[in-house]
Short mmCIF file of C-alpha atoms and ligand atoms in Angstrom, two decimals:
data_model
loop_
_atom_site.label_atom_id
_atom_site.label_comp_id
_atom_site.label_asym_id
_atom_site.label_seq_id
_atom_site.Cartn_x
_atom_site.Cartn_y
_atom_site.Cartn_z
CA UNK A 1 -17.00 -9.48 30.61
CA UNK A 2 -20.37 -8.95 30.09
CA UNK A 3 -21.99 -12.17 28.84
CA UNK A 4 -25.67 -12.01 26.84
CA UNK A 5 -27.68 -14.69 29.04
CA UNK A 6 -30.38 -12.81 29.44
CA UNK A 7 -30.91 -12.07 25.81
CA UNK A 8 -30.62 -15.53 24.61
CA UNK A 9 -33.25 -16.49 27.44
CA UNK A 10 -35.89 -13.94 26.08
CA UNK A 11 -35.03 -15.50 22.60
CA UNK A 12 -34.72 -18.59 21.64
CA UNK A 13 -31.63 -17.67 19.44
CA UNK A 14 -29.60 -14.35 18.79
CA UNK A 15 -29.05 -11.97 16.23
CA UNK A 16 -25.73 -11.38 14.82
CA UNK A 17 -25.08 -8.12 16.35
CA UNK A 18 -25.62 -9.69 19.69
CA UNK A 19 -22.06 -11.41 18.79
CA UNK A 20 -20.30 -8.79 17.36
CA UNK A 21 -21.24 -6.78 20.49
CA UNK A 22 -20.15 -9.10 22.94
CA UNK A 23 -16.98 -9.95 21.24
CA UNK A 24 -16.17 -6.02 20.82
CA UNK A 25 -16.99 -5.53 24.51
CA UNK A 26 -14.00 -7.93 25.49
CA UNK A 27 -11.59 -6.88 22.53
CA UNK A 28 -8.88 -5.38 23.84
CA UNK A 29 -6.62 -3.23 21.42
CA UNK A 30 -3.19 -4.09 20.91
CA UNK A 31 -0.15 -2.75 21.09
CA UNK A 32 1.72 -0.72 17.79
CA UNK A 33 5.31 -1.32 16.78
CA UNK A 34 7.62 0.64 14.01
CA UNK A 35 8.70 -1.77 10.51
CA UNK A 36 10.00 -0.34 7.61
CA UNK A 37 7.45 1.01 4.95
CA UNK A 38 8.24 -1.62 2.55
CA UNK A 39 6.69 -3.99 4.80
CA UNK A 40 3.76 -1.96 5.82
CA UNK A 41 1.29 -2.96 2.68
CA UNK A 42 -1.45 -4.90 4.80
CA UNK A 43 -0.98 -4.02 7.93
CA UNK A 44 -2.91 -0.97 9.82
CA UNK A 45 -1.79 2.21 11.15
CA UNK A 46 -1.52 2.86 14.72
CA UNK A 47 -1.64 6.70 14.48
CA UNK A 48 -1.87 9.36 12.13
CA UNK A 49 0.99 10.18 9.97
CA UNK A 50 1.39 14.10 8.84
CA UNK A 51 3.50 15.39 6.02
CA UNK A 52 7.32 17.03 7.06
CA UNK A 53 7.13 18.74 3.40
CA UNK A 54 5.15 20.03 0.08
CA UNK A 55 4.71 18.11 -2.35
CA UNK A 56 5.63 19.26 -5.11
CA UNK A 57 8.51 20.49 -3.07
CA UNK A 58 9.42 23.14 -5.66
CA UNK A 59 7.42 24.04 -8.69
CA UNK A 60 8.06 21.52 -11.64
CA UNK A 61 7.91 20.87 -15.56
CA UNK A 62 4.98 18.35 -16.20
CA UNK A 63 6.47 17.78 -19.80
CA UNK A 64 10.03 17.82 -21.29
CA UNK A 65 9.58 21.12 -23.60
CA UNK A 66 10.46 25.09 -22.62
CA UNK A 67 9.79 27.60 -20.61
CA UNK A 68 8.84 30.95 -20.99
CA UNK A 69 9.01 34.08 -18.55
CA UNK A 70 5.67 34.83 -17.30
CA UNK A 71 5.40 38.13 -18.73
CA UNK A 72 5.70 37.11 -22.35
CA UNK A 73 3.12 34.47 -21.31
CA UNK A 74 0.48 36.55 -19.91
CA UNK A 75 1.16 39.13 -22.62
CA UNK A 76 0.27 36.45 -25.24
CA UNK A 77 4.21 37.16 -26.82
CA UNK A 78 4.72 34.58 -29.70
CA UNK A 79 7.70 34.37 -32.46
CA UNK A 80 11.38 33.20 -31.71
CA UNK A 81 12.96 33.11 -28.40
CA UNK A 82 16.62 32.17 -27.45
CA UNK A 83 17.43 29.43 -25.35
CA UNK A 84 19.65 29.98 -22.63
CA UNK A 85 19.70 27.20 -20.43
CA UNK A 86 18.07 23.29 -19.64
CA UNK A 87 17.53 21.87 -16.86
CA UNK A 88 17.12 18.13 -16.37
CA UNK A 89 15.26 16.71 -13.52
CA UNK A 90 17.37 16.77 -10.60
CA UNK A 91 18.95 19.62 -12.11
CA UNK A 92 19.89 23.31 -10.81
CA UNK A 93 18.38 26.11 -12.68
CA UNK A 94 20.99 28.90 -14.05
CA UNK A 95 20.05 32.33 -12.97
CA UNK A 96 17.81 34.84 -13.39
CA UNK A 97 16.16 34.35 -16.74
CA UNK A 98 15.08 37.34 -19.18
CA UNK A 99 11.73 38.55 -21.18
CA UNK A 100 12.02 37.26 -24.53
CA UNK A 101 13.85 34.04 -23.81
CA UNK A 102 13.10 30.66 -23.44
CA UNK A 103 14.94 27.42 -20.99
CA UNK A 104 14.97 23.88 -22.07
CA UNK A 105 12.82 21.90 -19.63
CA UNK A 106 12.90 17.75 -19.19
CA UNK A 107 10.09 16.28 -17.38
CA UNK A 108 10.48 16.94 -13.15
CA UNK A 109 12.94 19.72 -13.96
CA UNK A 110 12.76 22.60 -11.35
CA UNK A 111 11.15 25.64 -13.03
CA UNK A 112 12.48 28.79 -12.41
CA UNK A 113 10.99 31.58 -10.48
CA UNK A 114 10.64 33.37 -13.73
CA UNK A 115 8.68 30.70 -15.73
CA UNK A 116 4.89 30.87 -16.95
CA UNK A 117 4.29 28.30 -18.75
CA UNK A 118 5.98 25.25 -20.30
CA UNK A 119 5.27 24.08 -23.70
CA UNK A 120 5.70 20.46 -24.67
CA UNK A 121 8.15 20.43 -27.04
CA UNK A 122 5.86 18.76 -30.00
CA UNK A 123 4.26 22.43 -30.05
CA UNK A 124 7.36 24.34 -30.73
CA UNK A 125 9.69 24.42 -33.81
CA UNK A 126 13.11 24.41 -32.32
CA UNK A 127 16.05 25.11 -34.71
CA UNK A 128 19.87 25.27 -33.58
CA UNK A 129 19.70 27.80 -30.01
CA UNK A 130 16.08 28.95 -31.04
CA UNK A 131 12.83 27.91 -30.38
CA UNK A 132 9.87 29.34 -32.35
CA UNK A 133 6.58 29.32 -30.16
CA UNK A 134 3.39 30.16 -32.92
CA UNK A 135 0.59 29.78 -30.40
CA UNK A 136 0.02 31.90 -27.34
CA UNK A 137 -0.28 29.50 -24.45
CA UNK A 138 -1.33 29.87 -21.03
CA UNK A 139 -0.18 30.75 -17.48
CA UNK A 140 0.83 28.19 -15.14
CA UNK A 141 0.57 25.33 -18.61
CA UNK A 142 2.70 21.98 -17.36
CA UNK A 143 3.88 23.34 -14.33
CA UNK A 144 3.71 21.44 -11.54
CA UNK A 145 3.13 23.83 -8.47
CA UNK A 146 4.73 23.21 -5.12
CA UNK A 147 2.69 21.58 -2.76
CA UNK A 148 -0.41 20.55 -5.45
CA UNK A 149 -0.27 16.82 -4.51
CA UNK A 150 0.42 17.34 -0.56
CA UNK A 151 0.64 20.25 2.12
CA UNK A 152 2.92 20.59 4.51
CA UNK A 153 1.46 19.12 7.69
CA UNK A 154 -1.28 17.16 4.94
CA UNK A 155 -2.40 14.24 6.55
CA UNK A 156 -0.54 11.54 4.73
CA UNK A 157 -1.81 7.97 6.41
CA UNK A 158 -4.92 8.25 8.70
CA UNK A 159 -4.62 6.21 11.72
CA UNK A 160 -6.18 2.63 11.95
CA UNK A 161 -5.95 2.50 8.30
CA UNK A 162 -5.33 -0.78 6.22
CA UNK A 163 -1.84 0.34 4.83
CA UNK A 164 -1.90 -0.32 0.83
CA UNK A 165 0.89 0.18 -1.70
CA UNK A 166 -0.49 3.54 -2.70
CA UNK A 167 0.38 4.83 0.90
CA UNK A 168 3.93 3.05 1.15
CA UNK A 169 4.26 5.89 -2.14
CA UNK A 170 2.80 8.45 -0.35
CA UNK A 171 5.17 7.90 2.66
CA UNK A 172 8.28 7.27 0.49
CA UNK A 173 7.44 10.64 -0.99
CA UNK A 174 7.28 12.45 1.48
CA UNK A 175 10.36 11.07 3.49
CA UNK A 176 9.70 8.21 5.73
CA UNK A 177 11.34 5.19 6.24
CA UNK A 178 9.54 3.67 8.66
CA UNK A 179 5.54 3.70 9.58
CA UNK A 180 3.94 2.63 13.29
CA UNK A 181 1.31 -0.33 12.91
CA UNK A 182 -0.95 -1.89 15.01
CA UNK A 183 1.18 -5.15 15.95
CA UNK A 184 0.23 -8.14 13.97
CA UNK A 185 -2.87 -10.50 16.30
CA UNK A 186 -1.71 -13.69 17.60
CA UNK A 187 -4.19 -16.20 16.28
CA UNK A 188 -3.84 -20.32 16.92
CA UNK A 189 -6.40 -22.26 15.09
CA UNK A 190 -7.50 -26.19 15.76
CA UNK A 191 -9.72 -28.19 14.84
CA UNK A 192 -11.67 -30.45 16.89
CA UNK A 193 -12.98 -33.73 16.77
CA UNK A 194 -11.78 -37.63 16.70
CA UNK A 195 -13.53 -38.26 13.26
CA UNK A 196 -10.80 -35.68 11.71
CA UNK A 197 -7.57 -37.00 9.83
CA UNK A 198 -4.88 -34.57 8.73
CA UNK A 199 -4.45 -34.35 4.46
CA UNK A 200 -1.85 -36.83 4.03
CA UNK A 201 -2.79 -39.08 5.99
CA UNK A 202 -4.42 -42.59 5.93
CA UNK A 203 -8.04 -42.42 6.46
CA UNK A 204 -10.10 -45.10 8.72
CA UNK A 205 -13.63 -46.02 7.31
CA UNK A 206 -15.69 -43.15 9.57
CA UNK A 207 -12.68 -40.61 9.81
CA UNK A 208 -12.60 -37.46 7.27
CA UNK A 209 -10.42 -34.92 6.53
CA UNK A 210 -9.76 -31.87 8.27
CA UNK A 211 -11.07 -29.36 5.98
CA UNK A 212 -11.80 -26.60 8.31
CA UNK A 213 -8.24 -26.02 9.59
CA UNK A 214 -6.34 -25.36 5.88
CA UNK A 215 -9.37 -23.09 4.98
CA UNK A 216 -9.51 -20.47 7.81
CA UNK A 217 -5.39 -20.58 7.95
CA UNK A 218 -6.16 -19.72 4.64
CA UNK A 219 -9.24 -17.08 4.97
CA UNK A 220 -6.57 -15.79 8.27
CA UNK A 221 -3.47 -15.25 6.51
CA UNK A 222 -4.01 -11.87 6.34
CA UNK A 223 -1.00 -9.44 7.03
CA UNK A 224 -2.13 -7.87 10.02
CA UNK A 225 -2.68 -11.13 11.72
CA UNK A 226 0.10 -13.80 12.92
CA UNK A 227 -0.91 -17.43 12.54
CA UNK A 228 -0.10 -20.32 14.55
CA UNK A 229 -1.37 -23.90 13.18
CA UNK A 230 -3.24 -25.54 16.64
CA UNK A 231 -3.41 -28.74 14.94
CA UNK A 232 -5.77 -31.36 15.96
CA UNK A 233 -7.43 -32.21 19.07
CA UNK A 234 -9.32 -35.30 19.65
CA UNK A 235 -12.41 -35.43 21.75
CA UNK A 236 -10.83 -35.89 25.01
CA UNK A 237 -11.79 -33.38 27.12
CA UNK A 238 -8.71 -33.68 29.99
CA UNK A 239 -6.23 -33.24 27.06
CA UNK A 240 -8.18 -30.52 25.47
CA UNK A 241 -8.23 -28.60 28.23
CA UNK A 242 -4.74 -29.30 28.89
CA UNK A 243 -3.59 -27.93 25.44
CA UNK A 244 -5.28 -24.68 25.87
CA UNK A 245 -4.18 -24.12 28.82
CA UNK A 246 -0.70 -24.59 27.69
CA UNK A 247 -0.74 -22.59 24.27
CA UNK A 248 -3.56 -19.49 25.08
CA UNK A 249 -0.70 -17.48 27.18
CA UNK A 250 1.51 -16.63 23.74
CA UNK A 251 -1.41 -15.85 21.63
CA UNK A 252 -4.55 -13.18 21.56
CA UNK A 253 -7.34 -15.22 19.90
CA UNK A 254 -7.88 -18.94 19.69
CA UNK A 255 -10.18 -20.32 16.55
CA UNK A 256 -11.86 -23.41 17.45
CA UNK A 257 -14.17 -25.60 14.95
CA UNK A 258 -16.11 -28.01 15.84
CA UNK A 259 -17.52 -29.37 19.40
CA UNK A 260 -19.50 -26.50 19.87
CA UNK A 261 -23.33 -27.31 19.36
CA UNK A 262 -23.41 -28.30 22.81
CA UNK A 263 -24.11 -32.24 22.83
CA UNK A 264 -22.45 -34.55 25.82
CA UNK A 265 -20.06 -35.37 22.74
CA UNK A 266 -19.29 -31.08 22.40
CA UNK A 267 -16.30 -30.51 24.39
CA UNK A 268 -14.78 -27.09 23.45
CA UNK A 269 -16.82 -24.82 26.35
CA UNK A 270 -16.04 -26.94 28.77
CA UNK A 271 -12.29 -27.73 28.09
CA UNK A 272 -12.16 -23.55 27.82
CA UNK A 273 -13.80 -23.51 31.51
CA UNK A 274 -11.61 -26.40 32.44
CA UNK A 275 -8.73 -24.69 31.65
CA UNK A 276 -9.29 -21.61 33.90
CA UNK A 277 -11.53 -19.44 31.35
CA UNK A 278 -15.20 -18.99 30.42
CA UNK A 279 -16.77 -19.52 27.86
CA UNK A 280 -20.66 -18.54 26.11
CA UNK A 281 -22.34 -20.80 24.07
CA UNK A 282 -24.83 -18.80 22.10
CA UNK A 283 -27.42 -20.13 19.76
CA UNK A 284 -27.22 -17.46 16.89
CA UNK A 285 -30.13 -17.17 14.50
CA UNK A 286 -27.79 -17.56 11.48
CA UNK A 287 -27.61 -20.14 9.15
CA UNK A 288 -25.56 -21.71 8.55
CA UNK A 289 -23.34 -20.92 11.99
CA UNK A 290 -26.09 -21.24 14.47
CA UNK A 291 -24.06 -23.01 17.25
CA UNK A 292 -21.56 -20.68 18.11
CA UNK A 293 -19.40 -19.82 21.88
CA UNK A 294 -17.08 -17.01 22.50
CA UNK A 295 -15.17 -16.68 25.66
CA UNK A 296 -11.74 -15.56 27.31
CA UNK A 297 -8.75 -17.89 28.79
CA UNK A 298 -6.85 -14.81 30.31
CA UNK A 299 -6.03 -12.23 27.96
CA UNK A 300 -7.03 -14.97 24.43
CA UNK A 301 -10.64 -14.85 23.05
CA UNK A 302 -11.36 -17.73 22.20
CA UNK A 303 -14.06 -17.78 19.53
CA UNK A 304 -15.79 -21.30 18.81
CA UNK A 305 -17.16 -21.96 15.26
CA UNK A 306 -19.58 -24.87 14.65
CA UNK A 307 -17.75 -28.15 12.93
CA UNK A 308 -19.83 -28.06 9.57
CA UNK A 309 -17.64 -26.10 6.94
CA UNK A 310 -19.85 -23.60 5.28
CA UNK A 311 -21.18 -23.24 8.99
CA UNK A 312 -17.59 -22.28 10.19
CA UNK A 313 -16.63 -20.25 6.99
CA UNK A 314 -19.70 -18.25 7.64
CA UNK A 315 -18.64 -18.20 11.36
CA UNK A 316 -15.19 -16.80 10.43
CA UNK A 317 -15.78 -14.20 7.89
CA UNK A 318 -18.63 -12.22 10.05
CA UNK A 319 -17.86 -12.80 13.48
CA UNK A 320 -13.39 -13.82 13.59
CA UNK A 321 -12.46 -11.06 10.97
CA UNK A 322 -14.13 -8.58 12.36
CA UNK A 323 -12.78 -9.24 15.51
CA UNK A 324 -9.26 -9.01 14.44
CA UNK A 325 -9.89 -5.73 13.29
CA UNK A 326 -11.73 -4.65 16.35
CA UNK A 327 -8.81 -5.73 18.24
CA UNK A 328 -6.59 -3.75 15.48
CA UNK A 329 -8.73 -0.67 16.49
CA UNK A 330 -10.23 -0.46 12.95
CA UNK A 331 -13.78 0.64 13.61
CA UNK A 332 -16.28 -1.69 12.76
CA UNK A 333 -18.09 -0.79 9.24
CA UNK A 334 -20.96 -2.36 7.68
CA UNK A 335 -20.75 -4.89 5.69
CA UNK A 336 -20.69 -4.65 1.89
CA UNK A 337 -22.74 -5.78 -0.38
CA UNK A 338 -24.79 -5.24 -3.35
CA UNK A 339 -28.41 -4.53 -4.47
CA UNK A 340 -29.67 -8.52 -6.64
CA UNK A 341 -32.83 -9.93 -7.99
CA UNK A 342 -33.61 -13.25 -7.90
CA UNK A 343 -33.91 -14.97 -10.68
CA UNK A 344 -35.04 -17.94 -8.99
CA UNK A 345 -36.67 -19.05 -6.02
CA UNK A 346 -34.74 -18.90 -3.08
CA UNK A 347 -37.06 -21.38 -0.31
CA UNK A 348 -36.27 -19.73 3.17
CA UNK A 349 -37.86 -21.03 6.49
CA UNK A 350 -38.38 -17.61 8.81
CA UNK A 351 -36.47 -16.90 11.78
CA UNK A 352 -32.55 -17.45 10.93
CA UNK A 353 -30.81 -15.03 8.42
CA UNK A 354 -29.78 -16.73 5.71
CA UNK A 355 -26.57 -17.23 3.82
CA UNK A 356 -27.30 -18.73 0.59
CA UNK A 357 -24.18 -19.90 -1.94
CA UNK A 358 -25.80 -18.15 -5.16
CA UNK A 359 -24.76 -17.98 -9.10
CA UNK A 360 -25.06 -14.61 -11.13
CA UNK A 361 -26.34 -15.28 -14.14
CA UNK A 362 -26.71 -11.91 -15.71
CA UNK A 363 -28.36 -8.63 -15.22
CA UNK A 364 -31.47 -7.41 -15.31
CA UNK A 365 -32.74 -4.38 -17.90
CA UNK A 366 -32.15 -1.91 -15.12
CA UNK A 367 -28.18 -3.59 -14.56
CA UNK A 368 -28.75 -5.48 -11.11
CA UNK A 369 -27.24 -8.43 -10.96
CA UNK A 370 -29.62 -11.73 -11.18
CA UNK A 371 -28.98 -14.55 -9.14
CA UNK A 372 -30.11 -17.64 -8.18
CA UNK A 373 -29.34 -20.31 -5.64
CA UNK A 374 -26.06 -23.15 -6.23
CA UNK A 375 -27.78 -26.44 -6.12
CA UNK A 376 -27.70 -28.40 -3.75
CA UNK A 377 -26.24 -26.25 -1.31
CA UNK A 378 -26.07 -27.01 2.54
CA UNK A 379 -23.95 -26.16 5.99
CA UNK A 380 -22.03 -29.51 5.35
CA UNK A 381 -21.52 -29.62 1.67
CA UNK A 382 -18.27 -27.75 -0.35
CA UNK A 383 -18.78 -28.16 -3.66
CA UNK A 384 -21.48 -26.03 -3.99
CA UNK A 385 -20.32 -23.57 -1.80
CA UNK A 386 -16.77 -23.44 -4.25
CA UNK A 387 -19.52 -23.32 -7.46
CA UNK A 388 -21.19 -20.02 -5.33
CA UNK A 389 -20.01 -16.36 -6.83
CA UNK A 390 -21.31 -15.14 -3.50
CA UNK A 391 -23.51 -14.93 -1.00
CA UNK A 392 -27.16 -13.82 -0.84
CA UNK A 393 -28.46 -12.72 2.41
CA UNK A 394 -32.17 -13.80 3.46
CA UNK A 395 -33.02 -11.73 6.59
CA UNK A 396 -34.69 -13.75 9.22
CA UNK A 397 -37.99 -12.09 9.11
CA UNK A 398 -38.63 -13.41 5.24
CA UNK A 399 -40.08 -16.15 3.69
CA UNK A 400 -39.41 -17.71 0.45
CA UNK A 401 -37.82 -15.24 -2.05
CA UNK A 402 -39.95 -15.20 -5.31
CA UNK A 403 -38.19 -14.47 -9.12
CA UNK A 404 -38.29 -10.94 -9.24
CA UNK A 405 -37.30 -10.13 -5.61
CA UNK A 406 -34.49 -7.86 -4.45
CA UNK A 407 -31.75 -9.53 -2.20
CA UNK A 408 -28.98 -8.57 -0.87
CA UNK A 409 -25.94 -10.32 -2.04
CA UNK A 410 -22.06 -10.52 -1.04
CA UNK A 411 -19.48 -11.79 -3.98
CA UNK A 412 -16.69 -13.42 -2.43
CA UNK A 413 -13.83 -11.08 -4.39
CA UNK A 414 -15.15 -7.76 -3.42
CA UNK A 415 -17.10 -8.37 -0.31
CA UNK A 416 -14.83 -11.30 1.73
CA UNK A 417 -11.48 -10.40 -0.77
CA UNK A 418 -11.91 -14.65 -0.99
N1 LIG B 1 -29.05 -32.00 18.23
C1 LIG B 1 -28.46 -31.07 17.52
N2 LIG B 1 -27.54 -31.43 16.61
C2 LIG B 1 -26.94 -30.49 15.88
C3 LIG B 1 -27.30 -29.14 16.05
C4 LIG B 1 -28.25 -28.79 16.99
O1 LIG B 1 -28.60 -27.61 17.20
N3 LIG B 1 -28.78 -29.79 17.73
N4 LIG B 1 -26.73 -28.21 15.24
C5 LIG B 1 -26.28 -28.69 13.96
C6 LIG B 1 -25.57 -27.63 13.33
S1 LIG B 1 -26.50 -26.34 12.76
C7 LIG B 1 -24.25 -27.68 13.15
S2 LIG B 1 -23.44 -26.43 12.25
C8 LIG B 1 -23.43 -28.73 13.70
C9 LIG B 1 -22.26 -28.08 14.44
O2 LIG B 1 -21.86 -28.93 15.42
P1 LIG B 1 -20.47 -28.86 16.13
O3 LIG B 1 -19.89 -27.53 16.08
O4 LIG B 1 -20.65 -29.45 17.47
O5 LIG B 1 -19.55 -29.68 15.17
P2 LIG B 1 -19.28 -31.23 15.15
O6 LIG B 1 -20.42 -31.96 15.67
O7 LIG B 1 -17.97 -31.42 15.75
O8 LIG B 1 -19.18 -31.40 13.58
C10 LIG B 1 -20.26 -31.17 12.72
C11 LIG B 1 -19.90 -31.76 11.36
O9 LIG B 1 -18.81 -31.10 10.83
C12 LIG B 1 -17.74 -32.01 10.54
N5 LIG B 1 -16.48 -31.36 10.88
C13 LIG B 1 -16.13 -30.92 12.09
N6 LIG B 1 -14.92 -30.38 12.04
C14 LIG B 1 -14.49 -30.48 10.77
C15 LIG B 1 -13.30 -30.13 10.13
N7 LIG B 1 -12.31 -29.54 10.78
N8 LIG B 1 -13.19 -30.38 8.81
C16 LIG B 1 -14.20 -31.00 8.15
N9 LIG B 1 -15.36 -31.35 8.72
C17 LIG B 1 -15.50 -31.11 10.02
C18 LIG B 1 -17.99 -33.16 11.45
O10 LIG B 1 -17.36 -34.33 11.03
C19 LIG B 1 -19.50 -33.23 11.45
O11 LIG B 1 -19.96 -33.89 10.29
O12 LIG B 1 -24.15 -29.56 14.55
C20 LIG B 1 -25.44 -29.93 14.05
N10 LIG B 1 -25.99 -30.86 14.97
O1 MOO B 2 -26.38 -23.78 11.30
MO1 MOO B 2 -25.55 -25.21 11.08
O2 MOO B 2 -24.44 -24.09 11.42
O3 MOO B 2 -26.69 -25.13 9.82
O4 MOO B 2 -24.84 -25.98 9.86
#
């Protein structure tokens, strides 16, 4: 494993990358395993997928109407035509069809060989076995060729791909019944600390409730990853230790919150060390989130967020996501986010990048969003954090952020899918 002391030495605290680095140094990719397409929507591809077939597989009507040989077609031939045959989708096409007729044609009907064009059948007069085409129309009109949509040997599902109901189609269409996935990632999630009471639950005077726990199963429950509710752990560092010893062995990633900013009262690097692992606390310049450990208990990461609960959202959506997808194989992208002004100050003290729970209140002339801080917001507090549409970003090099200024900003539905 190779740990970052010497980085955090030469600076006082680390940039985010420094994380994500270390944490995709020890990833370790899992295994795949076969479900049934139906299943798949969430979940990401383990390899490639290629098309057995065209699609179209044969060439098509794209209306219900008639068809017309392709000789009268390119030779512009109006006036009345026979009809002397239909075929309904799913049906066979009679034989070899003549100049100077036409075929009845519903909607996904195979198309002769001998077929131009199709004509809805709003453009055509039709009376009794006759059809009486006025316009000259032209080749290849509302026919669906064979293989337009796919190829054969088309790539149908890249691999390490975040499998969405538009692929299940895709994969359905072209014959498959099943699809290989990455395996979903064993993650156990606790919460640390004796001040914490379960919902539910009576409360002493000093205890509070365990927010931290419901909100990453929540932010977790993602279909690629497998959940297992850690519970509780009180701020007993023999039993701590204990308890991850026993439960790291079925899972690949432990979540801890809490415990980590590294008082005598901080027990979650030492119970990991205690119980046979290591573990790195790293001081990230990030806020909120700065306190912050990552470390291994045989095969499990266990990632540490801090206790405060913007601190450990903001923990969990840059650093414990993108670790499950590392470990899914899904090559790390950059993170979204769009172009803002401010339209009020943002104060910012240099040297941590800044997460900032911020309101849009409109656009400017040009059509960038305007934003402007939640009041009131802070590492410990919720309520402005649930008031937030998103997330501005303050890099740590800035000072205060004047009206007028261009920020970066991250709304919770398109950016974190919150
Ligand atoms: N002397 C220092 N004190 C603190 C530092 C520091 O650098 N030096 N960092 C501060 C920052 S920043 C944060 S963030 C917190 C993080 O500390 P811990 O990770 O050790 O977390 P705790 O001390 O256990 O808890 C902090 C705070 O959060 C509440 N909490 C904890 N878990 C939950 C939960 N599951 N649900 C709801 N609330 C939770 C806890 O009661 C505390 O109020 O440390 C600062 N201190
Ligand atoms: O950085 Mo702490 O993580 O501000 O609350």
């Amino acid at each position: 494993m190779r740990w970052i002391e010497d980085q955090c030495a030469a600076q006082a605290s680390s940039p985010i990358s420094s994380a994500l680095d270390l944490m995709a140094d020890c990833a370790r990719i899992v295994e795949s395993e076969v479900i049934p397409i139906q299943a798949a929507s969430g979940r990401i591809s383990a390899a490639a997928v290629e098309s057995h077939m065209a699609l179209p597989r044969f060439s098509q009507s794209a209306m219900d109407g008639y068809g017309f040989h392709r000789a009268d077609v390119a030779a512009k031939v109006t006036g009345s035509f026979p009809i002397v045959g239909r075929v309904h989708a799913g049906g066979v096409p009679p034989g070899a069809m003549d100049r100077g007729t036409a075929i009845r044609l519903l909607t996904g009907a195979a198309v002769p060989p001998e077929v131009g064009a199709v004509v809805m059948e709003e453009r055509v007069q039709r009376s009794g076995e006759t059809v009486e085409l006025q316009h000259p129309v032209r080749l290849g009109d509302n026919v669906r060729c064979r293989g337009e949509d796919v190829g054969l040997h088309d790539v149908v599902l890249p691999p390490r791909k975040r499998i969405d109901p538009r692929h299940v189609a895709l994969l359905a269409a072209t014959g498959y019944r099943t699809v290989e996935v990455v395996r979903r990632i064993k993650v156990g999630l606790l919460s640390t600390g004796n001040e914490l009471t379960e919902a539910g639950q009576p409360l002493s005077a000093t205890s509070v409730f365990d927010s931290n726990r419901p909100m990453l199963m929540s932010l977790l429950s993602q279909p690629h990853v497998e959940l297992t509710d850690l519970d509780l752990i009180g701020d007993d560092l023999d039993s701590y230790a204990a308890y991850l010893h026993d439960r790291h062995q079925s899972l690949d990633v432990i979540v801890t919150t809490g415990g980590v900013s590294g008082s005598d009262a901080d027990y979650t690097v030492r119970a990991v060390e205690m119980a046979g692992g290591q573990s790195q606390r790293i001081a990230l310049a990030v806020k909120p989130g700065k306190p912050f450990a990552f470390g291994r208990l045989g095969a499990c990461s266990v990632v540490s967020l801090p206790g405060n609960p913007m601190a450990a959202l903001i923990g969990a959506l840059l650093f414990v996501r993108p670790l499950l997808l590392t470990m899914s194989g899904v090559p790390q992208a950059p993170r979204p986010g769009i172009a803002a002004q401010a339209s009020a100050p943002f104060v910012h003290r240099p040297r941590r990048t800044e997460f900032v729970p911020a309101i849009e209140v409109g656009s400017s002339t040009s059509g960038i969003p305007l934003i402007r801080p939640v009041s009131g917001a802070g590492s410990a507090r919720l309520m402005s954090l649930s008031l937030a549409d998103g997330l501005a970003v303050i890099p740590a090099g800035e000072t205060d952020i004047v009206p007028g200024a261009s920020l970066l900003f991250h709304r919770f539905g398109s950016d974190f899918s919150l």
